[in-house]
mmCIF file of C-alpha atoms in Angstrom:
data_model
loop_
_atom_site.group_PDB
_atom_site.id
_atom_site.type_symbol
_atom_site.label_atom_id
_atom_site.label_comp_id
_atom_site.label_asym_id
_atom_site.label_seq_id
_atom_site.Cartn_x
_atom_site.Cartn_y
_atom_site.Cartn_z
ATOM 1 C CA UNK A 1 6.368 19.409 10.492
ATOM 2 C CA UNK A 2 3.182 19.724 8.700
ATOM 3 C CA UNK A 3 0.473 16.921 8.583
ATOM 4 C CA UNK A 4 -1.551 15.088 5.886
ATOM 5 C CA UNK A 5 -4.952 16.022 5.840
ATOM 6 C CA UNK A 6 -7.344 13.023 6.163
ATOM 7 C CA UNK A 7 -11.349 12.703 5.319
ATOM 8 C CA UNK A 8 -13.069 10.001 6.972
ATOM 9 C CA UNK A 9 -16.196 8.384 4.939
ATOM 10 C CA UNK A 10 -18.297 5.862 7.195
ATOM 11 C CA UNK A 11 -21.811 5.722 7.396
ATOM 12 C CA UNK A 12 -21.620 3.849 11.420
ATOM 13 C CA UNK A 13 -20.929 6.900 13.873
ATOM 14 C CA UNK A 14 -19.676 4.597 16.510
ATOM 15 C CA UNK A 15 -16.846 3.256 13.686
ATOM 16 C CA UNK A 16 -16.347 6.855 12.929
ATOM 17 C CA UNK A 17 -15.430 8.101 16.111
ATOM 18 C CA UNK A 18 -13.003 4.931 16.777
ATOM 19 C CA UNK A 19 -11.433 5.907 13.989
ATOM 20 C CA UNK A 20 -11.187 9.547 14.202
ATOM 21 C CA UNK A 21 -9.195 9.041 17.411
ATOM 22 C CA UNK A 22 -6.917 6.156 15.452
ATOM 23 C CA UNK A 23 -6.023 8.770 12.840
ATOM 24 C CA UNK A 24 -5.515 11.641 15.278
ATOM 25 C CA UNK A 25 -3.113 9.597 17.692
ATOM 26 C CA UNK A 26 -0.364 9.478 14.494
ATOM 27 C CA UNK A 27 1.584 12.314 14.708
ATOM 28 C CA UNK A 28 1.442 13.368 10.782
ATOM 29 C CA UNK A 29 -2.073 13.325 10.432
ATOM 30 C CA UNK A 30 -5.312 15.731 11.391
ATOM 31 C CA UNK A 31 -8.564 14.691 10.304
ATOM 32 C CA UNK A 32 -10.227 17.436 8.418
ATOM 33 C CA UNK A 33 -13.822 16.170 7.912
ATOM 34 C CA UNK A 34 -15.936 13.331 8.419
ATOM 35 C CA UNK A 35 -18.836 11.580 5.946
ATOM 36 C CA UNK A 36 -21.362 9.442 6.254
ATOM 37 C CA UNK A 37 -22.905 8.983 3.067
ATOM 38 C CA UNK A 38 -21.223 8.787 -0.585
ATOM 39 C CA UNK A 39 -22.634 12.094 -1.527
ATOM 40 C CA UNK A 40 -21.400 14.034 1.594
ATOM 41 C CA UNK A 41 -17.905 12.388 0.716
ATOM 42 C CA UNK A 42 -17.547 14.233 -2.581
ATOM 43 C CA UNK A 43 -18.417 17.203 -1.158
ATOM 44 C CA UNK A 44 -15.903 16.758 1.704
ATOM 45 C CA UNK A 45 -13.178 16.373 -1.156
ATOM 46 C CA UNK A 46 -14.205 19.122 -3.504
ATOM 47 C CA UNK A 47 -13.729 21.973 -0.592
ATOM 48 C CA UNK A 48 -11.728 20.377 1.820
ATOM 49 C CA UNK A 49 -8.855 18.920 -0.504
ATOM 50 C CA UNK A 50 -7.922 16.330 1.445
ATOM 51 C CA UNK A 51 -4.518 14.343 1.287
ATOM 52 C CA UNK A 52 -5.925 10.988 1.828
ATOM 53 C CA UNK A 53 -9.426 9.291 2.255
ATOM 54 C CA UNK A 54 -10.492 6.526 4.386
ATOM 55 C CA UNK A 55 -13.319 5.184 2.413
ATOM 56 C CA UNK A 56 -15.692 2.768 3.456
ATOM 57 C CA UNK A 57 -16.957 0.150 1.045
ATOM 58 C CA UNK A 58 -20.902 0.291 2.022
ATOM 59 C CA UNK A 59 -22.215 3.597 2.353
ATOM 60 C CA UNK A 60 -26.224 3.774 2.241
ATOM 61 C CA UNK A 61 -26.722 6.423 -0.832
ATOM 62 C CA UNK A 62 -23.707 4.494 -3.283
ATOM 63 C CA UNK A 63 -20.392 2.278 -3.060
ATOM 64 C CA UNK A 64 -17.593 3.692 -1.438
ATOM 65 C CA UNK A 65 -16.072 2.143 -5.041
ATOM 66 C CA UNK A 66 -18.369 4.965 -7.066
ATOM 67 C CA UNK A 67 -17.625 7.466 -5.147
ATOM 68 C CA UNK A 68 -13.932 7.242 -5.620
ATOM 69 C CA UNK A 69 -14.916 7.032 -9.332
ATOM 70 C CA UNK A 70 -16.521 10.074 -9.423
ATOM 71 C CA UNK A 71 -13.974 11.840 -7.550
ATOM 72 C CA UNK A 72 -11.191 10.885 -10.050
ATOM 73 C CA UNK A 73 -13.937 11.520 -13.203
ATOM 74 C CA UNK A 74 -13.848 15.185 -11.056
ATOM 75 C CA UNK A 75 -10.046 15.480 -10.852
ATOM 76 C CA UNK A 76 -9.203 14.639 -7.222
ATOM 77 C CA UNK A 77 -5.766 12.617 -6.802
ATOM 78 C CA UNK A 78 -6.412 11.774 -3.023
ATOM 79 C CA UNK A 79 -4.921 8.880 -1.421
ATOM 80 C CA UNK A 80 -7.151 6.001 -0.494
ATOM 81 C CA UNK A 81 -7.580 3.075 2.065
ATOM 82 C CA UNK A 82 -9.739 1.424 2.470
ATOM 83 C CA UNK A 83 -11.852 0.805 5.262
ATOM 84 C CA UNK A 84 -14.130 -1.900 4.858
ATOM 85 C CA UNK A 85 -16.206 -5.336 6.308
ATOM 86 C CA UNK A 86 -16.036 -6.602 2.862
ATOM 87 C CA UNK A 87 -13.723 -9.741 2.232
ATOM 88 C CA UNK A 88 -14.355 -10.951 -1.025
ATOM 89 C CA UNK A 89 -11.903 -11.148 -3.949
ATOM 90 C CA UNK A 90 -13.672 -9.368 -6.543
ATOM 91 C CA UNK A 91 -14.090 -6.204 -4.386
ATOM 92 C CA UNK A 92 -10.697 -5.670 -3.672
ATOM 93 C CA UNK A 93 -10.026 -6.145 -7.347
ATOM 94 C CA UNK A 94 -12.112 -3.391 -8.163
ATOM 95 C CA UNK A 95 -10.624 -1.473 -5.433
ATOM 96 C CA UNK A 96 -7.169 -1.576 -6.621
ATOM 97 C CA UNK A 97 -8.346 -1.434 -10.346
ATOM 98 C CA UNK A 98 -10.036 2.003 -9.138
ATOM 99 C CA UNK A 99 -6.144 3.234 -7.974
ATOM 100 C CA UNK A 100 -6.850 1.795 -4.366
ATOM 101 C CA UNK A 101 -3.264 0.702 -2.871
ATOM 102 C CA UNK A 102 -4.036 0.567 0.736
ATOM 103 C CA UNK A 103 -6.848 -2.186 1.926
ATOM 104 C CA UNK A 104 -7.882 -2.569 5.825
ATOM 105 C CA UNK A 105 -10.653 -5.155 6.915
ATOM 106 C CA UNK A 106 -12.488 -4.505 9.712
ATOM 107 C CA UNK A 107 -12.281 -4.650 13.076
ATOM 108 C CA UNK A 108 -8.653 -3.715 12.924
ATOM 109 C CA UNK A 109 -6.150 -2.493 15.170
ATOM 110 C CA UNK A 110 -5.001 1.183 15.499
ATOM 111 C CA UNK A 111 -1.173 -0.113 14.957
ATOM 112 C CA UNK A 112 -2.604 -1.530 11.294
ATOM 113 C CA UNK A 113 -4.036 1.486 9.993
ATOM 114 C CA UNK A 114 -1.295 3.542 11.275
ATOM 115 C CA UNK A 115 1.011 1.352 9.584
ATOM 116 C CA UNK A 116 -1.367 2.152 6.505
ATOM 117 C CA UNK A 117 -1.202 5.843 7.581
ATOM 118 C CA UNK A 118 2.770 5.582 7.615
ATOM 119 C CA UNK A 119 2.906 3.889 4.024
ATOM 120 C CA UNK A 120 0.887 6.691 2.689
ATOM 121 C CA UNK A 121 3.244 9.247 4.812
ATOM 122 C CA UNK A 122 6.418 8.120 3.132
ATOM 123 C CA UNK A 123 4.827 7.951 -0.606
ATOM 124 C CA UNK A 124 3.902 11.769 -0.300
ATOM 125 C CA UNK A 125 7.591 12.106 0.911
ATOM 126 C CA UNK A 126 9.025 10.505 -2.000
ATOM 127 C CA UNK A 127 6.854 11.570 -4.662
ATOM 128 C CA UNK A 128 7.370 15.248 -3.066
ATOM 129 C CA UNK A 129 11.234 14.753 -3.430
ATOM 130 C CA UNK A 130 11.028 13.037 -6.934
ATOM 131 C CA UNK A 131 8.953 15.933 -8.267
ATOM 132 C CA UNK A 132 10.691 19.123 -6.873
ATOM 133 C CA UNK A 133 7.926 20.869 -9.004
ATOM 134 C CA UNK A 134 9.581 19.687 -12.768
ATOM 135 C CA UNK A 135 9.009 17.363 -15.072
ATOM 136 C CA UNK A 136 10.375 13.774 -14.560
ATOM 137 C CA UNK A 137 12.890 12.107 -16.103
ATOM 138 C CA UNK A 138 13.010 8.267 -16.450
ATOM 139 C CA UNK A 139 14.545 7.442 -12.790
ATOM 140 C CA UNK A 140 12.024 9.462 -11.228
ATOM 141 C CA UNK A 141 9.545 7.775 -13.044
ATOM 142 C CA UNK A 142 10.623 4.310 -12.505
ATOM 143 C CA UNK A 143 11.183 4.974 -8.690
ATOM 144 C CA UNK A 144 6.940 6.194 -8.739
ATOM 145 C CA UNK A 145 6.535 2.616 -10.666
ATOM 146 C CA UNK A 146 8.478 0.978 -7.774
ATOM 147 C CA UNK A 147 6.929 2.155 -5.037
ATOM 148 C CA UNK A 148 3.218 1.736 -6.639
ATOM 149 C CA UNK A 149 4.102 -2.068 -7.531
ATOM 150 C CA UNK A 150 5.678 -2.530 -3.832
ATOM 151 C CA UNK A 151 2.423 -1.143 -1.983
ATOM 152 C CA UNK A 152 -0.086 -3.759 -4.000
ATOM 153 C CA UNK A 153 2.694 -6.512 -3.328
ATOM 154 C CA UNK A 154 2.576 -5.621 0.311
ATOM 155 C CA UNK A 155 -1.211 -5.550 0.941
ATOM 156 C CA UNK A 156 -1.067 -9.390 0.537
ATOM 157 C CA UNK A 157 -2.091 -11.096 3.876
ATOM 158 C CA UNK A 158 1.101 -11.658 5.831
ATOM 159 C CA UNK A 159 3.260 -9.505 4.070
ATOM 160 C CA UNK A 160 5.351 -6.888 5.915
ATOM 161 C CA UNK A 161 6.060 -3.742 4.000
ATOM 162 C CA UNK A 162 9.201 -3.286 5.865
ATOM 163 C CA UNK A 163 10.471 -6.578 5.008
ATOM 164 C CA UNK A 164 9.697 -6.387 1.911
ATOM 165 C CA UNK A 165 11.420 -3.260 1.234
ATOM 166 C CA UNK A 166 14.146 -4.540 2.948
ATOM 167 C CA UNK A 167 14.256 -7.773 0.255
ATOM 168 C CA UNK A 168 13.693 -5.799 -2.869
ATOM 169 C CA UNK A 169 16.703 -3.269 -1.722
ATOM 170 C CA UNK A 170 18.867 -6.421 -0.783
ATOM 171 C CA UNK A 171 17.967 -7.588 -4.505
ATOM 172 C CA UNK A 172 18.694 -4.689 -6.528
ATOM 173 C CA UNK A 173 22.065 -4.385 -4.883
ATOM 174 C CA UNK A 174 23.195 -7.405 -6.008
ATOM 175 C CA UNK A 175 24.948 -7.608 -9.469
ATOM 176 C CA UNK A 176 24.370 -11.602 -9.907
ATOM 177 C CA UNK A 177 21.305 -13.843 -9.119
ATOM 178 C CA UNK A 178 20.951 -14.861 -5.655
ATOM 179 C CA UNK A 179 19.013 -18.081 -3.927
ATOM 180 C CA UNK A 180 16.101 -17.324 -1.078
ATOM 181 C CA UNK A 181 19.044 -19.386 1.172
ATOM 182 C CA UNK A 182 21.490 -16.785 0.526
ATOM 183 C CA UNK A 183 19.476 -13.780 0.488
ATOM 184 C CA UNK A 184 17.453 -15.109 3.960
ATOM 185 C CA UNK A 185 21.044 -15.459 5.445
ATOM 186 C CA UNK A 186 22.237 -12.352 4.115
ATOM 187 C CA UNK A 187 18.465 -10.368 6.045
ATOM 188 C CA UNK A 188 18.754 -12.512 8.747
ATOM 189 C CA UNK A 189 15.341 -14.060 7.885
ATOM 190 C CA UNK A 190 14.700 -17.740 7.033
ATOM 191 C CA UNK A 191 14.848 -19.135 3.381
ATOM 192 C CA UNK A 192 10.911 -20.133 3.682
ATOM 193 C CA UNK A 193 10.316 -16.157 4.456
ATOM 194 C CA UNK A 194 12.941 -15.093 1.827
ATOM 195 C CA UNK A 195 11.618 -17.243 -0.917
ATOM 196 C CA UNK A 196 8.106 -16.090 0.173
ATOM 197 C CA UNK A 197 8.977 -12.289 -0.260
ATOM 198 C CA UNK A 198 10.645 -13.175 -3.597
ATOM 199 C CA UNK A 199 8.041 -14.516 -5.048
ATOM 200 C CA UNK A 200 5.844 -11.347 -3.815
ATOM 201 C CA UNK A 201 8.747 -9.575 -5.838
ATOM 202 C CA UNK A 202 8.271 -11.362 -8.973
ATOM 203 C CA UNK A 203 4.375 -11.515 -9.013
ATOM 204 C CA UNK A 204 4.634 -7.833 -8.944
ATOM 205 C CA UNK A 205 7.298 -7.810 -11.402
ATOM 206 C CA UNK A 206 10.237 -6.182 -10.035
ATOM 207 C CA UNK A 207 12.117 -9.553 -9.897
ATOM 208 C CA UNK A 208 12.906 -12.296 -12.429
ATOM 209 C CA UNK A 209 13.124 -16.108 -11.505
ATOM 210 C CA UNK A 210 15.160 -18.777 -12.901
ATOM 211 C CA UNK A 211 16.822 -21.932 -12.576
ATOM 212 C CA UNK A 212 20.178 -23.195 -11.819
ATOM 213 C CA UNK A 213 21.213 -26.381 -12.969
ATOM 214 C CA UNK A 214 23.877 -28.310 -12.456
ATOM 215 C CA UNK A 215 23.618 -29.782 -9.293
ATOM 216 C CA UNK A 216 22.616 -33.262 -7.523
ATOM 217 C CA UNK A 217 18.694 -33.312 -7.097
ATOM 218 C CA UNK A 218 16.070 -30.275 -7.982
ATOM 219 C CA UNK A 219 16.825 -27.326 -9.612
ATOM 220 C CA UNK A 220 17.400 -24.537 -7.558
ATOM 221 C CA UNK A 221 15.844 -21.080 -8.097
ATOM 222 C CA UNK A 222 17.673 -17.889 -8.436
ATOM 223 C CA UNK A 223 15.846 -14.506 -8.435
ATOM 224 C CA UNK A 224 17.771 -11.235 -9.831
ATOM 225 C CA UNK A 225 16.124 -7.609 -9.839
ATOM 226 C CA UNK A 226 14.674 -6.505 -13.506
ATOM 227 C CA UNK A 227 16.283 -3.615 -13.940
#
């Protein structure tokens, strides 16, 4: 099986090394170079070519954010996370403005950014079997529009990616509109975490809300897949 190749940019050696051995503990990975300033980064990319990037915010030379600028302005299409002490909103706007899908604060755990790691793993598998090397049609196409609007729906804090997979699947293979109470019974999850995922699904839009009426007391919603 072969392994994504993975470029590490962090400017704190101790981080670096932590992280080296994070990455090269996952079985589809191999780190391929290591940076510790912006401008050593986009040198790393231009002749190493690497599948994905673990960028750090604050590098001393630039942003990790201009870097990744200048490497698309260059051409490269690498996937990034990032890797980062910064917390506030307005960077990770910018981050996922700049094509950023993947965000991890630091400290964090190995099983988070391998989690990360396996997100980006099973993106390159799809997009690999969506392409087969032609053009796409409008399936293909809409299933590289799903996936992209699933990963920024899942990097909210307490969102699993598997469950929400799991809930957007359940969704789209039902034919009428369904309530978080049947849906959560259906998963086998509560209504409070069903309702919670749906919403994720319609901020993102790949689900519609509305309202039934008819009955004794509130409203109750109903959420359908937009097809």
């Amino acid at each position: 099986m072969s392994r994504l190749r993975a470029l590490i940019v962090e400017d704190d050696f101790a981080v670096a090394h932590v992280t080296r051995g994070f990455v090269e503990r996952h079985p589809r990975y191999e780190v391929v170079g290591v940076a510790s300033t912006g401008a050593e980064a986009l040198r790393a990319l231009a002749e190493l070519e690497p599948d994905v990037m673990l960028l750090d915010v604050y590098l001393p030379d630039m942003s990790g954010i201009s870097v990744l600028g200048r490497a698309r302005v260059a051409g490269s299409r690498v996937e990034v996370i990032a890797v980062t002490a910064a917390r506030d909103l307005e960077t990770v706007r910018v981050a996922r403005a700049h094509g950023v899908h993947h965000y991890l604060v630091k400290p964090f755990p190995m099983q988070a950014l391998h989690e990360r790691l396996d997100d980006v793993w099973r993106a390159h598998e799809r997009d690999a079997a969506l392409s087969g090397g032609a053009d796409l049609d409008q399936t293909a196409v809409d299933a590289l529009m799903r996936r992209d609007a699933l990963a920024s729906a899942s990097q909210r804090k307490g969102v699993s990616p598997l469950t929400l997979e799991r809930v957007a699947s359940a969704l789209e293979d039902r034919a009428d509109p369904v309530s978080a109470a049947e849906l959560g019974e259906q998963l086998g999850i509560s209504r409070v975490s069903a309702r919670r995922y749906l919403e994720r699904l319609v901020e993102a839009g790949l689900a519609a809300r509305e309202p039934r009426y008819g009955q004794a007391g509130r409203p109750e919603l109903m959420y359908s897949a937009r097809r």
